Amino acid sequence: MSDTPHSVQPAPQVIPRSEHNISRADISKNALKVLYRLKDAGYQAFLVGGSVRDLLLGRHPKDFDVATDAHPEDVRALFGNSRLIGRRFRLAHVRFGHEIIEVATFRGFGNEEQAAGHREVSEETGRLIRDNVYGNIEEDVWRRDFTANSLYYNIADYSVWDFTGGFADVHARRLRLIGDPETRFREDPVRMLRAARFAAKLDFEIDAGCAALIPELAHLVDGVPAARLFEEFLKLFQAGHAQASFRQLRRLGLFEHLFPATAQWLGPGGDARECFLEEALANTDARVAEDRPVTPMFLLGVFLWGPVADRAAALGGDAMSDFQALAVAAGELAREQTERIAVPKRFSVPMREMLQLQSRFERTRGARALAFIESKRFRAAYDLLVLRARAGNADPDLAHWWTTLQQLPPEQQRRELGLERPGGSSRRRRRGPRRGGAQRLAVPSESPPGN
Ligand code: ATP
Ligand code: MG
């Protein structure tokens, strides 16, 4: 395997239909409609990017992008169900119910002077943007990141066009940047996160030359707009390969630029703290695999729990209650974290609640405990407690006690919480788990945690 920068060849290697496995049966019907209509109108039309890569790998693409020499207005004219988006570089979105097929005109560099003049980074997205400069397919290849993402499937004869050696790289499961890696990472530091993500998701190996550069350039991620990092966070951690993403980010020195407080709390790793995070991530992946819902607020809370607990301990003592200390620490760390990754309030607010509620598990008697178990945020807080207990960060007996309590019918729950005697009157009795001792609640089995 060579580490020399991979360049764009002037003419593509054309891989005929007989020599690749991409079948039209695996391509979205709507994408095919768009491709055929463009072709019939006399334009070039290719499927491009992640969809071609995924089809070659026998995976189901999550979206289908089209590249063409038709200009956006031409695409708009061909499809009644389309609209043009983007100010600096216009794209057409062709809508079919819930599915949107993105159609992009080949992008060019213009002449050198023009290219230099237009080289700027968008304020909102941090992406390198040039004004609408249309080009041909050879120029378009240069705006792709990895060779594996730069393959074009031609609807005219079902061949694959390869300008960069991407076809061989997909089969060798290799991630290689097009062009000089340092230039390409500096142009857009998100490409480093994308390298980690594709390595995790596709089980690809990052080319040694690219991989060696990432720890050196990782600090450039600090300059990426927080909104864009939230999008990347979702793709890294909510798509079924969270644990592998975490390992790649740690290995490449990127994690500390996404979650600085968590990275500091973790230290070099390899201990119970790392196990705690790994277990949470594996749990999330299992849920995605079973098609159960996952919410970013839970994983964000897991990432912040260690630093929040440490800060709360430093704040606590006589000055405030455990609950107050956790509330203050969770508020501070959530604020610091959202400066880096723009987590919308609908996730950060429940996340803070879930963290501060950890102190409520200590209270195992009375009406407050009953109200807690019936509250909207109980389930997430409880799932975090179970993970903590498994990692030695909370009393396993306490976690077990809450597990069994949930499975009791309401009258028995009230009795356990000391709110009712077996006979029905409400004289209080002493209950709750005995730390380190045997459990007193006799309920069959522990339910598996979810999040
Ligand atoms: P997936 O959709 O599976 O996450 P993808 O490769 O399709 O992966 P997208 O973000 O959908 O990724 O982008 C589509 C294509 O656009 C990519 O395959 C790549 O060619 C190009 N691309 C996207 N983001 C970048 C970037 N930051 N730099 C260079 N090229 C990019
Ligand atoms: Mg895609």
GROMACS .gro file of C-alpha atoms and ligand atoms in nm:
model
  483
    1MET     CA    1   0.000   0.000   0.000
    2SER     CA    2   0.148   0.333  -0.101
    3ASP     CA    3   0.129   0.646   0.111
    4THR     CA    4   0.193   0.883  -0.175
    5PRO     CA    5  -0.079   1.144  -0.224
    6HIS     CA    6  -0.348   1.020  -0.451
    7SER     CA    7  -0.430   1.240  -0.741
    8VAL     CA    8  -0.704   1.275  -0.998
    9GLN     CA    9  -0.622   1.114  -1.330
   10PRO     CA   10  -0.716   1.311  -1.643
   11ALA     CA   11  -0.919   1.021  -1.781
   12PRO     CA   12  -1.128   0.780  -1.579
   13GLN     CA   13  -1.083   0.410  -1.556
   14VAL     CA   14  -1.423   0.287  -1.677
   15ILE     CA   15  -1.537  -0.028  -1.499
   16PRO     CA   16  -1.807  -0.193  -1.712
   17ARG     CA   17  -2.126  -0.338  -1.564
   18SER     CA   18  -1.988  -0.691  -1.603
   19GLU     CA   19  -1.702  -0.610  -1.365
   20HIS     CA   20  -1.885  -0.463  -1.068
   21ASN     CA   21  -2.174  -0.567  -0.846
   22ILE     CA   22  -2.397  -0.258  -0.857
   23SER     CA   23  -2.746  -0.363  -0.955
   24ARG     CA   24  -3.029  -0.125  -1.039
   25ALA     CA   25  -3.250  -0.335  -0.811
   26ASP     CA   26  -3.057  -0.188  -0.514
   27ILE     CA   27  -3.088   0.173  -0.627
   28SER     CA   28  -3.381   0.381  -0.507
   29LYS     CA   29  -3.660   0.393  -0.769
   30ASN     CA   30  -3.670   0.769  -0.731
   31ALA     CA   31  -3.298   0.810  -0.788
   32LEU     CA   32  -3.334   0.598  -1.104
   33LYS     CA   33  -3.620   0.820  -1.223
   34VAL     CA   34  -3.403   1.129  -1.182
   35LEU     CA   35  -3.103   0.970  -1.353
   36TYR     CA   36  -3.306   0.845  -1.651
   37ARG     CA   37  -3.492   1.170  -1.704
   38LEU     CA   38  -3.164   1.366  -1.707
   39LYS     CA   39  -3.011   1.119  -1.949
   40ASP     CA   40  -3.317   1.123  -2.179
   41ALA     CA   41  -3.295   1.503  -2.187
   42GLY     CA   42  -2.940   1.471  -2.321
   43TYR     CA   43  -2.740   1.534  -2.002
   44GLN     CA   44  -2.476   1.327  -1.828
   45ALA     CA   45  -2.615   1.173  -1.511
   46PHE     CA   46  -2.425   0.983  -1.244
   47LEU     CA   47  -2.492   0.845  -0.902
   48VAL     CA   48  -2.207   0.963  -0.684
   49GLY     CA   49  -2.050   0.964  -0.339
   50GLY     CA   50  -2.144   0.744  -0.047
   51SER     CA   51  -2.419   0.561  -0.235
   52VAL     CA   52  -2.180   0.417  -0.497
   53ARG     CA   53  -1.933   0.320  -0.225
   54ASP     CA   54  -2.205   0.153  -0.017
   55LEU     CA   55  -2.350  -0.036  -0.315
   56LEU     CA   56  -2.005  -0.172  -0.402
   57LEU     CA   57  -1.977  -0.290  -0.042
   58GLY     CA   58  -2.319  -0.455  -0.054
   59ARG     CA   59  -2.461  -0.209   0.200
   60HIS     CA   60  -2.787  -0.014   0.180
   61PRO     CA   61  -2.709   0.352   0.110
   62LYS     CA   62  -2.898   0.595   0.331
   63ASP     CA   63  -2.928   0.853   0.056
   64PHE     CA   64  -2.864   0.880  -0.316
   65ASP     CA   65  -2.686   1.180  -0.461
   66VAL     CA   66  -2.677   1.263  -0.831
   67ALA     CA   67  -2.414   1.461  -1.023
   68THR     CA   68  -2.481   1.601  -1.368
   69ASP     CA   69  -2.367   1.852  -1.629
   70ALA     CA   70  -2.718   2.002  -1.635
   71HIS     CA   71  -2.729   2.342  -1.463
   72PRO     CA   72  -2.961   2.387  -1.163
   73GLU     CA   73  -3.217   2.582  -1.369
   74ASP     CA   74  -3.221   2.298  -1.624
   75VAL     CA   75  -3.284   2.047  -1.346
   76ARG     CA   76  -3.554   2.272  -1.203
   77ALA     CA   77  -3.721   2.282  -1.544
   78LEU     CA   78  -3.714   1.903  -1.582
   79PHE     CA   79  -3.866   1.822  -1.242
   80GLY     CA   80  -4.186   1.984  -1.121
   81ASN     CA   81  -4.118   1.837  -0.776
   82SER     CA   82  -3.784   2.014  -0.739
   83ARG     CA   83  -3.655   2.328  -0.577
   84LEU     CA   84  -3.322   2.504  -0.576
   85ILE     CA   85  -3.135   2.544  -0.250
   86GLY     CA   86  -2.807   2.704  -0.142
   87ARG     CA   87  -2.696   3.060  -0.207
   88ARG     CA   88  -2.329   3.022  -0.291
   89PHE     CA   89  -2.348   2.692  -0.471
   90ARG     CA   90  -2.691   2.601  -0.592
   91LEU     CA   91  -2.825   2.247  -0.581
   92ALA     CA   92  -3.157   2.101  -0.682
   93HIS     CA   93  -3.360   1.892  -0.440
   94VAL     CA   94  -3.607   1.662  -0.613
   95ARG     CA   95  -3.869   1.549  -0.366
   96PHE     CA   96  -4.063   1.221  -0.372
   97GLY     CA   97  -4.266   1.202  -0.052
   98HIS     CA   98  -4.011   1.163   0.226
   99GLU     CA   99  -3.722   1.092  -0.008
  100ILE     CA  100  -3.512   1.376  -0.143
  101ILE     CA  101  -3.270   1.317  -0.428
  102GLU     CA  102  -2.998   1.581  -0.429
  103VAL     CA  103  -2.886   1.680  -0.777
  104ALA     CA  104  -2.561   1.878  -0.800
  105THR     CA  105  -2.409   2.027  -1.111
  106PHE     CA  106  -2.042   1.933  -1.164
  107ARG     CA  107  -1.836   2.187  -0.982
  108GLY     CA  108  -1.532   2.344  -1.144
  109PHE     CA  109  -1.239   2.555  -1.024
  110GLY     CA  110  -1.273   2.829  -1.286
  111ASN     CA  111  -0.932   2.969  -1.375
  112GLU     CA  112  -0.657   2.990  -1.111
  113GLU     CA  113  -0.720   3.353  -1.029
  114GLN     CA  114  -1.090   3.292  -1.001
  115ALA     CA  115  -1.031   2.987  -0.783
  116ALA     CA  116  -0.805   3.181  -0.546
  117GLY     CA  117  -1.055   3.466  -0.527
  118HIS     CA  118  -1.342   3.235  -0.449
  119ARG     CA  119  -1.160   3.025  -0.195
  120GLU     CA  120  -1.342   3.107   0.121
  121VAL     CA  121  -1.504   2.932   0.405
  122SER     CA  122  -1.872   2.974   0.471
  123GLU     CA  123  -1.953   3.146   0.800
  124GLU     CA  124  -2.235   2.911   0.893
  125THR     CA  125  -2.095   2.577   0.788
  126GLY     CA  126  -1.717   2.622   0.791
  127ARG     CA  127  -1.711   2.451   0.456
  128LEU     CA  128  -1.495   2.570   0.175
  129ILE     CA  129  -1.730   2.740  -0.067
  130ARG     CA  130  -1.681   2.893  -0.406
  131ASP     CA  131  -1.946   3.081  -0.596
  132ASN     CA  132  -2.127   2.893  -0.864
  133VAL     CA  133  -1.849   2.781  -1.093
  134TYR     CA  134  -1.967   2.491  -1.297
  135GLY     CA  135  -1.722   2.248  -1.438
  136ASN     CA  136  -1.689   1.904  -1.582
  137ILE     CA  137  -1.672   1.571  -1.410
  138GLU     CA  138  -1.289   1.568  -1.388
  139GLU     CA  139  -1.301   1.893  -1.192
  140ASP     CA  140  -1.588   1.774  -0.978
  141VAL     CA  141  -1.379   1.484  -0.851
  142TRP     CA  142  -1.155   1.733  -0.667
  143ARG     CA  143  -1.428   1.843  -0.433
  144ARG     CA  144  -1.467   1.490  -0.298
  145ASP     CA  145  -1.280   1.392   0.016
  146PHE     CA  146  -1.176   1.026  -0.004
  147THR     CA  147  -1.108   0.818  -0.312
  148ALA     CA  148  -1.377   0.573  -0.195
  149ASN     CA  149  -1.628   0.861  -0.207
  150SER     CA  150  -1.532   0.974  -0.555
  151LEU     CA  151  -1.678   0.701  -0.774
  152TYR     CA  152  -1.942   0.784  -1.037
  153TYR     CA  153  -2.203   0.535  -1.156
  154ASN     CA  154  -2.305   0.622  -1.511
  155ILE     CA  155  -2.671   0.564  -1.590
  156ALA     CA  156  -2.597   0.565  -1.966
  157ASP     CA  157  -2.427   0.224  -1.960
  158TYR     CA  158  -2.421   0.124  -1.589
  159SER     CA  159  -2.044   0.154  -1.573
  160VAL     CA  160  -1.846   0.304  -1.283
  161TRP     CA  161  -1.603   0.589  -1.356
  162ASP     CA  162  -1.296   0.599  -1.138
  163PHE     CA  163  -1.051   0.892  -1.154
  164THR     CA  164  -0.864   0.827  -0.828
  165GLY     CA  165  -0.817   0.455  -0.771
  166GLY     CA  166  -1.124   0.456  -0.548
  167PHE     CA  167  -1.257   0.128  -0.686
  168ALA     CA  168  -0.946  -0.061  -0.571
  169ASP     CA  169  -0.950   0.129  -0.240
  170VAL     CA  170  -1.311   0.030  -0.167
  171HIS     CA  171  -1.225  -0.333  -0.225
  172ALA     CA  172  -0.911  -0.303  -0.012
  173ARG     CA  173  -1.120  -0.119   0.253
  174ARG     CA  174  -0.883   0.175   0.246
  175LEU     CA  175  -0.956   0.542   0.317
  176ARG     CA  176  -0.733   0.774   0.123
  177LEU     CA  177  -0.769   1.147   0.073
  178ILE     CA  178  -0.759   1.280  -0.279
  179GLY     CA  179  -0.458   1.507  -0.325
  180ASP     CA  180  -0.220   1.629  -0.058
  181PRO     CA  181  -0.362   1.514   0.277
  182GLU     CA  182  -0.242   1.811   0.481
  183THR     CA  183  -0.392   2.061   0.234
  184ARG     CA  184  -0.721   1.872   0.227
  185PHE     CA  185  -0.746   1.849   0.609
  186ARG     CA  186  -0.660   2.217   0.648
  187GLU     CA  187  -0.917   2.313   0.385
  188ASP     CA  188  -1.184   2.139   0.589
  189PRO     CA  189  -1.089   1.990   0.928
  190VAL     CA  190  -1.422   1.805   0.945
  191ARG     CA  191  -1.261   1.562   0.700
  192MET     CA  192  -1.060   1.430   0.998
  193LEU     CA  193  -1.385   1.347   1.179
  194ARG     CA  194  -1.519   1.195   0.859
  195ALA     CA  195  -1.208   0.976   0.838
  196ALA     CA  196  -1.275   0.849   1.192
  197ARG     CA  197  -1.642   0.797   1.111
  198PHE     CA  198  -1.593   0.605   0.787
  199ALA     CA  199  -1.320   0.392   0.946
  200ALA     CA  200  -1.568   0.306   1.223
  201LYS     CA  201  -1.878   0.263   1.012
  202LEU     CA  202  -1.727   0.076   0.719
  203ASP     CA  203  -1.444  -0.097   0.903
  204PHE     CA  204  -1.194   0.069   0.669
  205GLU     CA  205  -0.832   0.141   0.743
  206ILE     CA  206  -0.718   0.500   0.717
  207ASP     CA  207  -0.418   0.532   0.489
  208ALA     CA  208  -0.105   0.554   0.707
  209GLY     CA  209  -0.003   0.894   0.570
  210CYS     CA  210  -0.345   1.047   0.647
  211ALA     CA  211  -0.374   0.878   0.985
  212ALA     CA  212  -0.032   1.005   1.098
  213LEU     CA  213  -0.134   1.364   1.017
  214ILE     CA  214  -0.457   1.365   1.214
  215PRO     CA  215  -0.315   1.390   1.569
  216GLU     CA  216  -0.099   1.680   1.447
  217LEU     CA  217  -0.387   1.867   1.289
  218ALA     CA  218  -0.664   1.764   1.530
  219HIS     CA  219  -0.660   2.107   1.698
  220LEU     CA  220  -0.806   2.254   1.379
  221VAL     CA  221  -1.137   2.096   1.480
  222ASP     CA  222  -1.157   2.369   1.748
  223GLY     CA  223  -1.223   2.621   1.472
  224VAL     CA  224  -1.519   2.433   1.322
  225PRO     CA  225  -1.858   2.596   1.390
  226ALA     CA  226  -2.041   2.428   1.679
  227ALA     CA  227  -2.355   2.368   1.472
  228ARG     CA  228  -2.164   2.165   1.219
  229LEU     CA  229  -2.002   1.961   1.496
  230PHE     CA  230  -2.344   1.870   1.632
  231GLU     CA  231  -2.431   1.723   1.291
  232GLU     CA  232  -2.108   1.526   1.293
  233PHE     CA  233  -2.169   1.415   1.652
  234LEU     CA  234  -2.502   1.263   1.545
  235LYS     CA  235  -2.345   1.080   1.251
  236LEU     CA  236  -2.064   0.948   1.471
  237PHE     CA  237  -2.271   0.837   1.768
  238GLN     CA  238  -2.630   0.773   1.665
  239ALA     CA  239  -2.583   0.555   1.359
  240GLY     CA  240  -2.506   0.216   1.512
  241HIS     CA  241  -2.127   0.239   1.531
  242ALA     CA  242  -2.081   0.462   1.836
  243GLN     CA  243  -1.832   0.240   2.013
  244ALA     CA  244  -1.610   0.205   1.706
  245SER     CA  245  -1.632   0.582   1.646
  246PHE     CA  246  -1.524   0.649   2.004
  247ARG     CA  247  -1.221   0.422   1.966
  248GLN     CA  248  -1.119   0.585   1.640
  249LEU     CA  249  -1.160   0.936   1.782
  250ARG     CA  250  -0.952   0.845   2.087
  251ARG     CA  251  -0.684   0.678   1.881
  252LEU     CA  252  -0.655   0.975   1.645
  253GLY     CA  253  -0.649   1.240   1.918
  254LEU     CA  254  -0.979   1.390   1.804
  255PHE     CA  255  -1.204   1.306   2.099
  256GLU     CA  256  -1.048   1.571   2.326
  257HIS     CA  257  -1.144   1.836   2.071
  258LEU     CA  258  -1.508   1.731   2.080
  259PHE     CA  259  -1.543   1.658   2.453
  260PRO     CA  260  -1.257   1.833   2.634
  261ALA     CA  261  -1.393   1.790   2.989
  262THR     CA  262  -1.471   1.422   2.929
  263ALA     CA  263  -1.125   1.362   2.781
  264GLN     CA  264  -0.966   1.522   3.085
  265TRP     CA  265  -1.176   1.312   3.320
  266LEU     CA  266  -1.082   0.998   3.124
  267GLY     CA  267  -0.710   1.061   3.129
  268PRO     CA  268  -0.514   0.797   2.941
  269GLY     CA  269  -0.807   0.553   2.974
  270GLY     CA  270  -0.787   0.177   3.001
  271ASP     CA  271  -0.972   0.172   3.335
  272ALA     CA  272  -1.323   0.166   3.482
  273ARG     CA  273  -1.396   0.513   3.346
  274GLU     CA  274  -1.332   0.405   2.993
  275CYS     CA  275  -1.536   0.086   3.049
  276PHE     CA  276  -1.827   0.298   3.167
  277LEU     CA  277  -1.827   0.496   2.841
  278GLU     CA  278  -1.766   0.191   2.625
  279GLU     CA  279  -2.054   0.009   2.783
  280ALA     CA  280  -2.290   0.300   2.726
  281LEU     CA  281  -2.182   0.321   2.362
  282ALA     CA  282  -2.221  -0.053   2.308
  283ASN     CA  283  -2.568  -0.023   2.459
  284THR     CA  284  -2.662   0.253   2.217
  285ASP     CA  285  -2.534   0.047   1.924
  286ALA     CA  286  -2.740  -0.252   2.036
  287ARG     CA  287  -3.050  -0.033   2.048
  288VAL     CA  288  -2.988   0.100   1.697
  289ALA     CA  289  -2.937  -0.257   1.574
  290GLU     CA  290  -3.277  -0.350   1.719
  291ASP     CA  291  -3.442  -0.041   1.567
  292ARG     CA  292  -3.520   0.099   1.911
  293PRO     CA  293  -3.509   0.475   1.950
  294VAL     CA  294  -3.195   0.650   2.073
  295THR     CA  295  -3.166   1.006   2.191
  296PRO     CA  296  -2.857   1.223   2.180
  297MET     CA  297  -2.940   1.354   2.528
  298PHE     CA  298  -2.858   1.018   2.686
  299LEU     CA  299  -2.512   0.978   2.535
  300LEU     CA  300  -2.428   1.341   2.594
  301GLY     CA  301  -2.525   1.289   2.956
  302VAL     CA  302  -2.309   0.979   2.979
  303PHE     CA  303  -2.011   1.171   2.838
  304LEU     CA  304  -2.060   1.453   3.086
  305TRP     CA  305  -2.145   1.247   3.395
  306GLY     CA  306  -1.785   1.197   3.516
  307PRO     CA  307  -1.683   1.563   3.493
  308VAL     CA  308  -2.019   1.672   3.641
  309ALA     CA  309  -1.986   1.439   3.940
  310ASP     CA  310  -1.628   1.558   4.004
  311ARG     CA  311  -1.725   1.922   3.986
  312ALA     CA  312  -2.030   1.866   4.207
  313ALA     CA  313  -1.810   1.697   4.468
  314ALA     CA  314  -1.577   1.998   4.465
  315LEU     CA  315  -1.870   2.238   4.504
  316GLY     CA  316  -2.059   2.038   4.766
  317GLY     CA  317  -1.996   1.995   5.133
  318ASP     CA  318  -2.193   2.218   5.367
  319ALA     CA  319  -2.245   2.489   5.110
  320MET     CA  320  -2.526   2.314   4.924
  321SER     CA  321  -2.716   1.988   4.898
  322ASP     CA  322  -2.599   1.709   4.667
  323PHE     CA  323  -2.891   1.787   4.441
  324GLN     CA  324  -2.799   2.154   4.421
  325ALA     CA  325  -2.431   2.079   4.363
  326LEU     CA  326  -2.517   1.842   4.078
  327ALA     CA  327  -2.756   2.097   3.931
  328VAL     CA  328  -2.491   2.370   3.933
  329ALA     CA  329  -2.218   2.141   3.795
  330ALA     CA  330  -2.448   2.000   3.524
  331GLY     CA  331  -2.548   2.353   3.423
  332GLU     CA  332  -2.185   2.468   3.397
  333LEU     CA  333  -2.058   2.169   3.206
  334ALA     CA  334  -2.355   2.171   2.969
  335ARG     CA  335  -2.280   2.535   2.892
  336GLU     CA  336  -1.910   2.467   2.833
  337GLN     CA  337  -1.988   2.168   2.615
  338THR     CA  338  -2.243   2.348   2.399
  339GLU     CA  339  -1.984   2.613   2.313
  340ARG     CA  340  -1.801   2.333   2.137
  341ILE     CA  341  -2.092   2.125   2.007
  342ALA     CA  342  -2.416   2.316   1.957
  343VAL     CA  343  -2.655   2.080   2.133
  344PRO     CA  344  -3.012   2.208   2.091
  345LYS     CA  345  -3.196   2.295   2.412
  346ARG     CA  346  -3.445   2.014   2.360
  347PHE     CA  347  -3.158   1.774   2.433
  348SER     CA  348  -2.940   1.973   2.673
  349VAL     CA  349  -3.222   2.057   2.915
  350PRO     CA  350  -3.337   1.696   2.975
  351MET     CA  351  -2.971   1.591   2.986
  352ARG     CA  352  -2.905   1.826   3.277
  353GLU     CA  353  -3.213   1.694   3.454
  354MET     CA  354  -3.100   1.336   3.406
  355LEU     CA  355  -2.762   1.420   3.561
  356GLN     CA  356  -2.891   1.611   3.860
  357LEU     CA  357  -3.151   1.344   3.931
  358GLN     CA  358  -2.873   1.096   4.011
  359SER     CA  359  -2.881   1.225   4.369
  360ARG     CA  360  -3.251   1.135   4.399
  361PHE     CA  361  -3.172   0.763   4.396
  362GLU     CA  362  -3.028   0.796   4.745
  363ARG     CA  363  -3.375   0.872   4.877
  364THR     CA  364  -3.552   0.539   4.896
  365ARG     CA  365  -3.851   0.631   5.114
  366GLY     CA  366  -4.143   0.867   5.106
  367ALA     CA  367  -4.368   1.052   4.867
  368ARG     CA  368  -4.071   1.219   4.690
  369ALA     CA  369  -3.935   0.880   4.585
  370LEU     CA  370  -4.279   0.780   4.457
  371ALA     CA  371  -4.311   1.103   4.261
  372PHE     CA  372  -3.962   1.043   4.119
  373ILE     CA  373  -4.039   0.695   3.991
  374GLU     CA  374  -4.353   0.829   3.825
  375SER     CA  375  -4.178   1.127   3.668
  376LYS     CA  376  -4.106   1.170   3.300
  377ARG     CA  377  -3.728   1.177   3.347
  378PHE     CA  378  -3.706   0.869   3.571
  379ARG     CA  379  -3.634   0.614   3.299
  380ALA     CA  380  -3.330   0.790   3.152
  381ALA     CA  381  -3.192   0.871   3.498
  382TYR     CA  382  -3.240   0.508   3.601
  383ASP     CA  383  -3.063   0.378   3.287
  384LEU     CA  384  -2.766   0.597   3.374
  385LEU     CA  385  -2.770   0.467   3.733
  386VAL     CA  386  -2.754   0.108   3.606
  387LEU     CA  387  -2.457   0.190   3.382
  388ARG     CA  388  -2.285   0.365   3.672
  389ALA     CA  389  -2.342   0.068   3.899
  390ARG     CA  390  -2.195  -0.170   3.646
  391ALA     CA  391  -1.884   0.043   3.621
  392GLY     CA  392  -1.841   0.062   3.999
  393ASN     CA  393  -1.952   0.425   4.005
  394ALA     CA  394  -2.274   0.360   4.200
  395ASP     CA  395  -2.384   0.105   4.460
  396PRO     CA  396  -2.504  -0.206   4.271
  397ASP     CA  397  -2.746  -0.288   4.556
  398LEU     CA  398  -2.905   0.051   4.520
  399ALA     CA  399  -2.944   0.006   4.143
  400HIS     CA  400  -3.091  -0.340   4.197
  401TRP     CA  401  -3.334  -0.207   4.452
  402TRP     CA  402  -3.468   0.050   4.202
  403THR     CA  403  -3.485  -0.215   3.933
  404THR     CA  404  -3.705  -0.441   4.143
  405LEU     CA  405  -3.914  -0.156   4.278
  406GLN     CA  406  -4.025  -0.061   3.927
  407GLN     CA  407  -4.159  -0.409   3.866
  408LEU     CA  408  -4.390  -0.409   4.166
  409PRO     CA  409  -4.758  -0.328   4.141
  410PRO     CA  410  -4.840   0.025   4.266
  411GLU     CA  411  -4.970  -0.078   4.613
  412GLN     CA  412  -4.654  -0.273   4.683
  413GLN     CA  413  -4.440   0.014   4.563
  414ARG     CA  414  -4.611   0.241   4.813
  415ARG     CA  415  -4.548  -0.010   5.086
  416GLU     CA  416  -4.179  -0.041   4.992
  417LEU     CA  417  -4.143   0.333   5.003
  418GLY     CA  418  -4.291   0.335   5.353
  419LEU     CA  419  -4.609   0.505   5.241
  420GLU     CA  420  -4.849   0.229   5.343
  421ARG     CA  421  -4.857  -0.065   5.583
  422PRO     CA  422  -4.953  -0.407   5.445
  423GLY     CA  423  -5.293  -0.351   5.606
  424GLY     CA  424  -5.347  -0.023   5.422
  425SER     CA  425  -5.286   0.249   5.682
  426SER     CA  426  -5.003   0.488   5.607
  427ARG     CA  427  -4.786   0.457   5.916
  428ARG     CA  428  -4.425   0.488   5.795
  429ARG     CA  429  -4.195   0.191   5.810
  430ARG     CA  430  -3.826   0.182   5.756
  431ARG     CA  431  -3.743   0.042   5.412
  432GLY     CA  432  -3.491   0.076   5.136
  433PRO     CA  433  -3.183  -0.118   5.034
  434ARG     CA  434  -2.924  -0.225   5.283
  435ARG     CA  435  -2.589  -0.111   5.145
  436GLY     CA  436  -2.369  -0.409   5.070
  437GLY     CA  437  -2.631  -0.646   5.210
  438ALA     CA  438  -2.878  -0.887   5.055
  439GLN     CA  439  -3.179  -0.750   4.874
  440ARG     CA  440  -3.505  -0.753   5.055
  441LEU     CA  441  -3.737  -0.715   4.760
  442ALA     CA  442  -3.838  -1.047   4.617
  443VAL     CA  443  -3.893  -0.985   4.248
  444PRO     CA  444  -3.781  -1.239   3.988
  445SER     CA  445  -3.540  -1.088   3.735
  446GLU     CA  446  -3.365  -0.764   3.659
  447SER     CA  447  -3.486  -0.593   3.344
  448PRO     CA  448  -3.217  -0.511   3.092
  449PRO     CA  449  -3.127  -0.146   3.087
  450GLY     CA  450  -3.211   0.068   2.789
  451ASN     CA  451  -3.156   0.430   2.725
  452ATP     P1  452  -2.290   0.885   0.438
  452ATP     O1  453  -2.406   0.950   0.365
  452ATP     O2  454  -2.288   0.739   0.437
  452ATP     O3  455  -2.266   0.944   0.571
  452ATP     P2  456  -2.140   1.005   0.225
  452ATP     O4  457  -2.004   0.970   0.171
  452ATP     O5  458  -2.255   0.994   0.134
  452ATP     O6  459  -2.158   0.922   0.356
  452ATP     P3  460  -2.221   1.276   0.261
  452ATP     O7  461  -2.192   1.365   0.375
  452ATP     O8  462  -2.360   1.234   0.233
  452ATP     O9  463  -2.126   1.151   0.280
  452ATP    O10  464  -2.159   1.348   0.132
  452ATP     C1  465  -2.176   1.300  -0.001
  452ATP     C2  466  -2.045   1.311  -0.079
  452ATP    O11  467  -2.003   1.448  -0.083
  452ATP     C3  468  -1.930   1.235  -0.016
  452ATP    O12  469  -1.926   1.102  -0.057
  452ATP     C4  470  -1.812   1.314  -0.065
  452ATP    O13  471  -1.778   1.277  -0.198
  452ATP     C5  472  -1.862   1.457  -0.067
  452ATP     N1  473  -1.834   1.526   0.060
  452ATP     C6  474  -1.916   1.542   0.167
  452ATP     N2  475  -1.859   1.612   0.265
  452ATP     C7  476  -1.738   1.643   0.221
  452ATP     C8  477  -1.627   1.717   0.275
  452ATP     N3  478  -1.635   1.769   0.397
  452ATP     N4  479  -1.517   1.730   0.198
  452ATP     C9  480  -1.512   1.675   0.075
  452ATP     N5  481  -1.609   1.605   0.019
  452ATP    C10  482  -1.721   1.589   0.089
  453MG      MG  483  -2.457   1.043   0.177
   0.00000   0.00000   0.00000
